Amino acid sequence: MNIKKFIFTLFLVLGLLLSYQTKAQSINQQNFSEIKVDNLTDAQIKQFMQQFEASGMSQDQLEQAALAKGMKPEEVQKLKARVAQLQSGNKKTTKDQKTSERKVIGGKIDPALNDSTKNTVDVFNTLQPKIFGQELFQNSKITFEPSLRLATPQNYVIGTGDQILIDIYGYSEVSHQLNVSPEGTINIPLAGVTPVGGLTVEAATARIKAKLSKIYSGINSGNTKLSVAIGDISSIKVIVTGEVTKPGTYTLPSIASVFNALYSSGGPSINGSFRNIEVIRGGKKIATLDVYDFLLNGEYKNPIRLQDQDIIRIPTYTKRVQIEGEVKRPAIYEMKANENLSDLLRFAGGFTENAYQARIKVVQSTPTERKISDITSEEFTKYQPQSGGHYFVNEILDRFENRVSIEGAIFRPGAYELEPGLTLKTLIQKAEGLKEDAFLNRGYITRLGTDLQPQMIAFNVKGIMSGTSPDILLQREDQIQISSIFDLKEEYKVQISGDVIAPGEFPYANNMSLEELIIKAGGLKESATTDRVEISRRVSNEISKAGSLEARSAQIFQVNVDKDLKANGASFILQPFDIVVVRSAPGYEAQKQVKIEGEVLYPGTYTITRKNERISDLVKRAGGLTELAYQPGASLKRSGEKTTETEKEQEQKKLSQFKKLQKDIKDTLTVDVTNKAIRNDFVGINLTQILENPGEKEDLFLEGGDIYNVPKQLQTVKVSGEALSPVTIVYTAKKGFKGYVNNAGGFSEKALKRRSYIIYANGTVKSTHKIFLFNSYPSVKPGAEIFIPAKEEKRKLSAGEIVGITTGIASLGAIILTVIRLL
């Protein structure tokens, strides 16, 4: 028993391996060596690009697979260039008319095969010409399955295995379901055996009615009705042979047509005919099927219902030609002996809109070589295509035979028809005339000369339109340009700044007054003064004074305006490029505020009451210091008060950048930069001395935006930077700078000791300095931060640099020795 299982398993494995090898060989036999990229249309290349993107393969993988399949390297490079052209939007307008018979790849790919091989074949199959009609039988969305739910046709021929449904109703009611025997008979109760095999449904109905009318007399009088139909139909076996994709014997429903059999067998193979498919019954050819009738016209001429043991034979094609280019269905078509080039164009759907229809090129093989021929449109109905012919339909030329164009200051610019005798004036009138801003002194015509070089022809626009200048006869592809006066001069603007709501630049208008410009700028601010509004104006110096010290750079006007901007009739009229400055009123000043935080009785925001108010005054207004206040650590942050929206935006931007910098700290160099960024707005103050000697030099005047902070008693010292273990340490008065560094593990190898510094709580910074050969470190106070910067990393010399320096030194030594010897 075990031996039988082993033998069975062995044969099963061998069979699977043989099947796999056969299918793999069918794939490997597909050859791309005869693909000619120059002959491919843009539509084929675009289809290839879509298939390539869907395949998921990289460009390198696809290129290697194509070369492995026999595609020539130069064709691969051409394909890449065409793809790059289409991706950049440059359409290829000319094609090299080199020709080659291109082998069509056929066959289906087994899912078990390698994905890379399948993808390669799928992608490059898009470059192969398609045999017209082949997709009909390879399209999974079209099944040609016969519908078994329809009424049985009256011409259906009854065969063995069919089920006959007999219904008798009226004066008598009875139903029978009878199967046709192998002898072609049915046994009707009371009526006996009745032959129906080989009869149509109509003939069988008449025979059954004749039999039953002898038993049921009401059938003849019409009082009893008879209905005969087919229930379950039988199956038939049909043989499909010849040039077919999957030849063999197929079991089909008995109502199946030739198309059902063709679809089941995969349709004609690469060499199979689509136009001469034979149906053989009893050794005789009873019908011929032309698939083109169905594909092109939707007709099914001479429909043949298949019978058991029918043979469908697909012969090889007799004549096949290829047409590509500007036709609607470029493909390979099968031609009959009496068909001409017009029929081929009809098969291909006719010309596209861009097709050059006057002539078609054909490349034909002779017994010794190839030849190219031109077929004119008059010969289309007479020319008989030969098998293997390759027909090219080119595009029309990308040019116009009767175009002129006009642009610029006209109402309807664009391209126009060049009518016989069309002149420049007539064209301007066709374009609805000149705009009001047209520059009338000069226009230009760009015209191609006899050497195809562009040349400029100037004309007087006003003279042409008035008739005082001779009109110009236009030629093909003339381009007329009439400029606008605004295109030929600098754009006029005026500028206003100072105490207006929306300062900036504004377009200039003739007779624009100063008040109108102020209104455009949103009006005056409350702080603005209407006296001494200053206007600066461009000047043009005389040539003699242009380089002298007396040459003026601007002309200044100072005028007064009405506070309510009323139009009094005596307004100052502006000129292009004037700059207006509205100044603030004398003595006007907006409130400024400062903030005090920390250990004061009443911390918060305070408004500066006078210009000479000092820090000691602010502390008094805040109720004085609390008992926990640490005066040496008091700090002042003075970044200035941001009054304008722009300044506020810039401050917000700096704050965001600083926060990001804090987040991204990774090395000591960044820490150094960060600390500097934190401390750059701090001003070192000595609050103890300020309160002891108010009004002295140390007691600073308050400024808007100041932030004063009086901390609690500070008890720690922070060590950061290039210490072995940066840490915060409890302050001890006995320890010095190096003592705190030692508590942080000491200096690291990268530490730059001589540049160490300390930042005190009040913002003051002191650095290390040298006394002879020794470092003198600053003293440490509570709340201070010791920072140790890192040494700058020196780049090591590469081997090449070392060799270069050594060679240079050796050469210099040799030169010195030579000079010494000479001396």
PDB file of C-alpha atoms in Angstrom, residues 570-756:
ATOM      1  CA  ALA A 570      -6.097 124.782  -2.005  1.00  0.00           C
ATOM      2  CA  SER A 571      -4.789 121.250  -1.587  1.00  0.00           C
ATOM      3  CA  PHE A 572      -1.178 120.349  -2.235  1.00  0.00           C
ATOM      4  CA  ILE A 573      -1.013 118.375  -5.521  1.00  0.00           C
ATOM      5  CA  LEU A 574       1.357 115.418  -5.470  1.00  0.00           C
ATOM      6  CA  GLN A 575       3.610 114.236  -8.267  1.00  0.00           C
ATOM      7  CA  PRO A 576       4.837 110.730  -9.059  1.00  0.00           C
ATOM      8  CA  PHE A 577       7.313 109.262  -6.563  1.00  0.00           C
ATOM      9  CA  ASP A 578       6.628 111.876  -3.859  1.00  0.00           C
ATOM     10  CA  ILE A 579       7.376 110.700  -0.302  1.00  0.00           C
ATOM     11  CA  VAL A 580       5.110 112.066   2.433  1.00  0.00           C
ATOM     12  CA  VAL A 581       5.999 112.005   6.146  1.00  0.00           C
ATOM     13  CA  VAL A 582       3.384 112.823   8.793  1.00  0.00           C
ATOM     14  CA  ARG A 583       5.050 113.599  12.097  1.00  0.00           C
ATOM     15  CA  SER A 584       3.848 113.199  15.673  1.00  0.00           C
ATOM     16  CA  ALA A 585       2.541 116.176  17.589  1.00  0.00           C
ATOM     17  CA  PRO A 586       5.059 117.835  19.939  1.00  0.00           C
ATOM     18  CA  GLY A 587       4.666 116.647  23.506  1.00  0.00           C
ATOM     19  CA  TYR A 588       2.470 113.703  22.572  1.00  0.00           C
ATOM     20  CA  GLU A 589       3.620 110.448  24.094  1.00  0.00           C
ATOM     21  CA  ALA A 590       1.834 107.148  24.600  1.00  0.00           C
ATOM     22  CA  GLN A 591       1.855 105.515  28.017  1.00  0.00           C
ATOM     23  CA  LYS A 592       4.768 103.219  28.747  1.00  0.00           C
ATOM     24  CA  GLN A 593       4.721 100.437  31.272  1.00  0.00           C
ATOM     25  CA  VAL A 594       7.207  98.375  33.237  1.00  0.00           C
ATOM     26  CA  LYS A 595       6.781  95.190  35.217  1.00  0.00           C
ATOM     27  CA  ILE A 596       8.216  94.167  38.570  1.00  0.00           C
ATOM     28  CA  GLU A 597       8.085  90.595  39.779  1.00  0.00           C
ATOM     29  CA  GLY A 598       9.210  88.519  42.701  1.00  0.00           C
ATOM     30  CA  GLU A 599       9.781  89.583  46.286  1.00  0.00           C
ATOM     31  CA  VAL A 600       8.002  92.950  46.423  1.00  0.00           C
ATOM     32  CA  LEU A 601       4.787  93.668  48.315  1.00  0.00           C
ATOM     33  CA  TYR A 602       2.768  94.607  45.231  1.00  0.00           C
ATOM     34  CA  PRO A 603       4.248  92.956  42.112  1.00  0.00           C
ATOM     35  CA  GLY A 604       2.704  93.728  38.741  1.00  0.00           C
ATOM     36  CA  THR A 605       2.653  96.228  35.890  1.00  0.00           C
ATOM     37  CA  TYR A 606       3.222  99.927  36.496  1.00  0.00           C
ATOM     38  CA  THR A 607       2.914 102.913  34.158  1.00  0.00           C
ATOM     39  CA  ILE A 608       5.868 105.284  33.947  1.00  0.00           C
ATOM     40  CA  THR A 609       4.653 108.637  35.296  1.00  0.00           C
ATOM     41  CA  ARG A 610       7.609 110.846  34.353  1.00  0.00           C
ATOM     42  CA  LYS A 611      10.665 110.642  32.173  1.00  0.00           C
ATOM     43  CA  ASN A 612      13.136 110.695  35.083  1.00  0.00           C
ATOM     44  CA  GLU A 613      11.486 107.939  37.098  1.00  0.00           C
ATOM     45  CA  ARG A 614      14.091 105.424  38.366  1.00  0.00           C
ATOM     46  CA  ILE A 615      14.346 101.859  39.668  1.00  0.00           C
ATOM     47  CA  SER A 616      14.279 103.014  43.317  1.00  0.00           C
ATOM     48  CA  ASP A 617      11.030 104.876  42.620  1.00  0.00           C
ATOM     49  CA  LEU A 618       9.477 101.720  41.145  1.00  0.00           C
ATOM     50  CA  VAL A 619      10.444  99.660  44.208  1.00  0.00           C
ATOM     51  CA  LYS A 620       8.804 102.240  46.468  1.00  0.00           C
ATOM     52  CA  ARG A 621       5.601 102.214  44.339  1.00  0.00           C
ATOM     53  CA  ALA A 622       5.602  98.406  44.648  1.00  0.00           C
ATOM     54  CA  GLY A 623       5.597  98.669  48.466  1.00  0.00           C
ATOM     55  CA  GLY A 624       9.253  97.825  48.984  1.00  0.00           C
ATOM     56  CA  LEU A 625      10.989  94.439  49.316  1.00  0.00           C
ATOM     57  CA  THR A 626       9.836  91.480  51.359  1.00  0.00           C
ATOM     58  CA  GLU A 627      11.989  89.843  54.022  1.00  0.00           C
ATOM     59  CA  LEU A 628      12.860  86.951  51.668  1.00  0.00           C
ATOM     60  CA  ALA A 629      14.161  89.217  48.871  1.00  0.00           C
ATOM     61  CA  TYR A 630      17.686  88.443  47.657  1.00  0.00           C
ATOM     62  CA  GLN A 631      18.935  91.845  46.499  1.00  0.00           C
ATOM     63  CA  PRO A 632      22.192  90.722  44.828  1.00  0.00           C
ATOM     64  CA  GLY A 633      20.146  88.451  42.537  1.00  0.00           C
ATOM     65  CA  ALA A 634      17.767  91.170  41.323  1.00  0.00           C
ATOM     66  CA  SER A 635      17.781  91.423  37.522  1.00  0.00           C
ATOM     67  CA  LEU A 636      16.599  93.754  34.785  1.00  0.00           C
ATOM     68  CA  LYS A 637      15.493  92.484  31.385  1.00  0.00           C
ATOM     69  CA  ARG A 638      15.448  95.357  28.933  1.00  0.00           C
ATOM     70  CA  SER A 639      14.368  94.334  25.438  1.00  0.00           C
ATOM     71  CA  GLY A 640      12.462  97.528  24.697  1.00  0.00           C
ATOM     72  CA  GLU A 641       8.714  98.009  24.416  1.00  0.00           C
ATOM     73  CA  LYS A 642       7.215  96.685  21.178  1.00  0.00           C
ATOM     74  CA  THR A 643       4.809  99.343  19.995  1.00  0.00           C
ATOM     75  CA  THR A 644       4.179  98.477  16.332  1.00  0.00           C
ATOM     76  CA  GLU A 645       2.621  95.314  14.972  1.00  0.00           C
ATOM     77  CA  THR A 646       5.804  94.565  13.000  1.00  0.00           C
ATOM     78  CA  GLU A 647       7.956  94.762  16.126  1.00  0.00           C
ATOM     79  CA  LYS A 648       5.529  92.487  17.985  1.00  0.00           C
ATOM     80  CA  GLU A 649       5.620  89.918  15.149  1.00  0.00           C
ATOM     81  CA  GLN A 650       9.423  89.996  15.108  1.00  0.00           C
ATOM     82  CA  GLU A 651       9.536  89.506  18.889  1.00  0.00           C
ATOM     83  CA  GLN A 652       7.124  86.565  18.634  1.00  0.00           C
ATOM     84  CA  LYS A 653       9.253  85.039  15.876  1.00  0.00           C
ATOM     85  CA  LYS A 654      12.395  85.359  18.003  1.00  0.00           C
ATOM     86  CA  LEU A 655      10.584  83.725  20.921  1.00  0.00           C
ATOM     87  CA  SER A 656       9.531  80.762  18.745  1.00  0.00           C
ATOM     88  CA  GLN A 657      13.069  80.343  17.445  1.00  0.00           C
ATOM     89  CA  PHE A 658      14.429  80.446  20.992  1.00  0.00           C
ATOM     90  CA  LYS A 659      11.985  77.760  22.174  1.00  0.00           C
ATOM     91  CA  LYS A 660      12.957  75.540  19.241  1.00  0.00           C
ATOM     92  CA  LEU A 661      16.621  76.144  20.086  1.00  0.00           C
ATOM     93  CA  GLN A 662      16.017  75.034  23.652  1.00  0.00           C
ATOM     94  CA  LYS A 663      14.288  71.874  22.424  1.00  0.00           C
ATOM     95  CA  ASP A 664      17.099  70.957  20.047  1.00  0.00           C
ATOM     96  CA  ILE A 665      19.992  71.333  22.518  1.00  0.00           C
ATOM     97  CA  LYS A 666      22.313  68.387  21.928  1.00  0.00           C
ATOM     98  CA  ASP A 667      25.897  69.558  22.571  1.00  0.00           C
ATOM     99  CA  THR A 668      27.720  72.076  24.711  1.00  0.00           C
ATOM    100  CA  LEU A 669      28.239  74.447  21.828  1.00  0.00           C
ATOM    101  CA  THR A 670      24.481  74.761  21.455  1.00  0.00           C
ATOM    102  CA  VAL A 671      24.191  75.247  25.240  1.00  0.00           C
ATOM    103  CA  ASP A 672      26.627  78.128  24.994  1.00  0.00           C
ATOM    104  CA  VAL A 673      24.613  79.723  22.195  1.00  0.00           C
ATOM    105  CA  THR A 674      21.395  79.151  24.118  1.00  0.00           C
ATOM    106  CA  ASN A 675      22.719  80.786  27.279  1.00  0.00           C
ATOM    107  CA  LYS A 676      23.813  83.792  25.296  1.00  0.00           C
ATOM    108  CA  ALA A 677      20.382  83.942  23.684  1.00  0.00           C
ATOM    109  CA  ILE A 678      18.775  83.824  27.140  1.00  0.00           C
ATOM    110  CA  ARG A 679      21.030  86.509  28.628  1.00  0.00           C
ATOM    111  CA  ASN A 680      21.374  88.963  25.749  1.00  0.00           C
ATOM    112  CA  ASP A 681      18.518  91.174  27.001  1.00  0.00           C
ATOM    113  CA  PHE A 682      19.632  91.295  30.659  1.00  0.00           C
ATOM    114  CA  VAL A 683      21.249  94.354  32.213  1.00  0.00           C
ATOM    115  CA  GLY A 684      23.386  93.766  35.303  1.00  0.00           C
ATOM    116  CA  ILE A 685      22.138  95.872  38.210  1.00  0.00           C
ATOM    117  CA  ASN A 686      23.130  96.153  41.898  1.00  0.00           C
ATOM    118  CA  LEU A 687      19.817  96.571  43.708  1.00  0.00           C
ATOM    119  CA  THR A 688      21.513  96.877  47.104  1.00  0.00           C
ATOM    120  CA  GLN A 689      23.537  99.879  45.994  1.00  0.00           C
ATOM    121  CA  ILE A 690      20.525 101.372  44.161  1.00  0.00           C
ATOM    122  CA  LEU A 691      18.371 101.320  47.300  1.00  0.00           C
ATOM    123  CA  GLU A 692      21.197 102.635  49.483  1.00  0.00           C
ATOM    124  CA  ASN A 693      22.005 105.504  47.069  1.00  0.00           C
ATOM    125  CA  PRO A 694      18.817 106.353  45.138  1.00  0.00           C
ATOM    126  CA  GLY A 695      19.204 108.766  42.259  1.00  0.00           C
ATOM    127  CA  GLU A 696      22.857 107.885  41.672  1.00  0.00           C
ATOM    128  CA  LYS A 697      24.421 106.512  38.527  1.00  0.00           C
ATOM    129  CA  GLU A 698      23.527 102.893  39.359  1.00  0.00           C
ATOM    130  CA  ASP A 699      19.854 103.858  39.743  1.00  0.00           C
ATOM    131  CA  LEU A 700      18.770 103.588  36.089  1.00  0.00           C
ATOM    132  CA  PHE A 701      15.884 105.462  34.509  1.00  0.00           C
ATOM    133  CA  LEU A 702      12.846 103.310  33.716  1.00  0.00           C
ATOM    134  CA  GLU A 703      12.100 102.478  30.098  1.00  0.00           C
ATOM    135  CA  GLY A 704       8.975 101.025  28.547  1.00  0.00           C
ATOM    136  CA  GLY A 705       8.996  97.223  28.473  1.00  0.00           C
ATOM    137  CA  ASP A 706      11.447  96.804  31.387  1.00  0.00           C
ATOM    138  CA  ILE A 707      10.971  93.675  33.502  1.00  0.00           C
ATOM    139  CA  TYR A 708      12.453  93.740  37.003  1.00  0.00           C
ATOM    140  CA  ASN A 709      12.747  90.536  39.002  1.00  0.00           C
ATOM    141  CA  VAL A 710      13.638  90.296  42.674  1.00  0.00           C
ATOM    142  CA  PRO A 711      14.165  86.604  43.539  1.00  0.00           C
ATOM    143  CA  LYS A 712      14.023  84.790  46.862  1.00  0.00           C
ATOM    144  CA  GLN A 713      17.196  83.869  48.655  1.00  0.00           C
ATOM    145  CA  LEU A 714      19.107  81.682  46.131  1.00  0.00           C
ATOM    146  CA  GLN A 715      20.843  78.574  47.492  1.00  0.00           C
ATOM    147  CA  THR A 716      22.271  76.728  44.506  1.00  0.00           C
ATOM    148  CA  VAL A 717      24.969  77.009  41.859  1.00  0.00           C
ATOM    149  CA  LYS A 718      24.663  75.371  38.449  1.00  0.00           C
ATOM    150  CA  VAL A 719      27.592  73.877  36.530  1.00  0.00           C
ATOM    151  CA  SER A 720      27.037  73.265  32.812  1.00  0.00           C
ATOM    152  CA  GLY A 721      29.029  72.767  29.647  1.00  0.00           C
ATOM    153  CA  GLU A 722      32.178  70.651  29.460  1.00  0.00           C
ATOM    154  CA  ALA A 723      32.065  69.170  32.965  1.00  0.00           C
ATOM    155  CA  LEU A 724      32.126  65.415  33.362  1.00  0.00           C
ATOM    156  CA  SER A 725      28.737  65.494  35.105  1.00  0.00           C
ATOM    157  CA  PRO A 726      26.938  68.850  34.750  1.00  0.00           C
ATOM    158  CA  VAL A 727      24.856  69.326  37.898  1.00  0.00           C
ATOM    159  CA  THR A 728      23.245  71.877  40.224  1.00  0.00           C
ATOM    160  CA  ILE A 729      25.037  72.122  43.595  1.00  0.00           C
ATOM    161  CA  VAL A 730      24.037  73.657  46.945  1.00  0.00           C
ATOM    162  CA  TYR A 731      25.858  76.957  47.438  1.00  0.00           C
ATOM    163  CA  THR A 732      28.648  77.020  50.020  1.00  0.00           C
ATOM    164  CA  ALA A 733      30.534  80.225  50.639  1.00  0.00           C
ATOM    165  CA  LYS A 734      33.794  78.377  51.276  1.00  0.00           C
ATOM    166  CA  LYS A 735      33.927  76.823  47.813  1.00  0.00           C
ATOM    167  CA  GLY A 736      35.484  78.565  44.861  1.00  0.00           C
ATOM    168  CA  PHE A 737      35.061  78.156  41.104  1.00  0.00           C
ATOM    169  CA  LYS A 738      37.167  74.992  40.801  1.00  0.00           C
ATOM    170  CA  GLY A 739      35.520  73.503  43.892  1.00  0.00           C
ATOM    171  CA  TYR A 740      32.114  73.584  42.216  1.00  0.00           C
ATOM    172  CA  VAL A 741      33.612  72.221  38.991  1.00  0.00           C
ATOM    173  CA  ASN A 742      35.178  69.351  40.958  1.00  0.00           C
ATOM    174  CA  ASN A 743      31.756  68.593  42.471  1.00  0.00           C
ATOM    175  CA  ALA A 744      30.534  68.199  38.848  1.00  0.00           C
ATOM    176  CA  GLY A 745      33.266  65.637  38.153  1.00  0.00           C
ATOM    177  CA  GLY A 746      35.914  68.081  36.994  1.00  0.00           C
ATOM    178  CA  PHE A 747      36.783  69.398  33.556  1.00  0.00           C
ATOM    179  CA  SER A 748      36.250  67.065  30.573  1.00  0.00           C
ATOM    180  CA  GLU A 749      38.915  66.464  27.935  1.00  0.00           C
ATOM    181  CA  LYS A 750      37.190  68.892  25.589  1.00  0.00           C
ATOM    182  CA  ALA A 751      36.946  71.675  28.204  1.00  0.00           C
ATOM    183  CA  LEU A 752      38.381  75.074  27.277  1.00  0.00           C
ATOM    184  CA  LYS A 753      39.301  76.128  30.828  1.00  0.00           C
ATOM    185  CA  ARG A 754      40.697  79.565  30.032  1.00  0.00           C
ATOM    186  CA  ARG A 755      37.397  80.623  28.453  1.00  0.00           C
ATOM    187  CA  SER A 756      35.181  79.513  31.345  1.00  0.00           C
TER     188      SER A 756
END
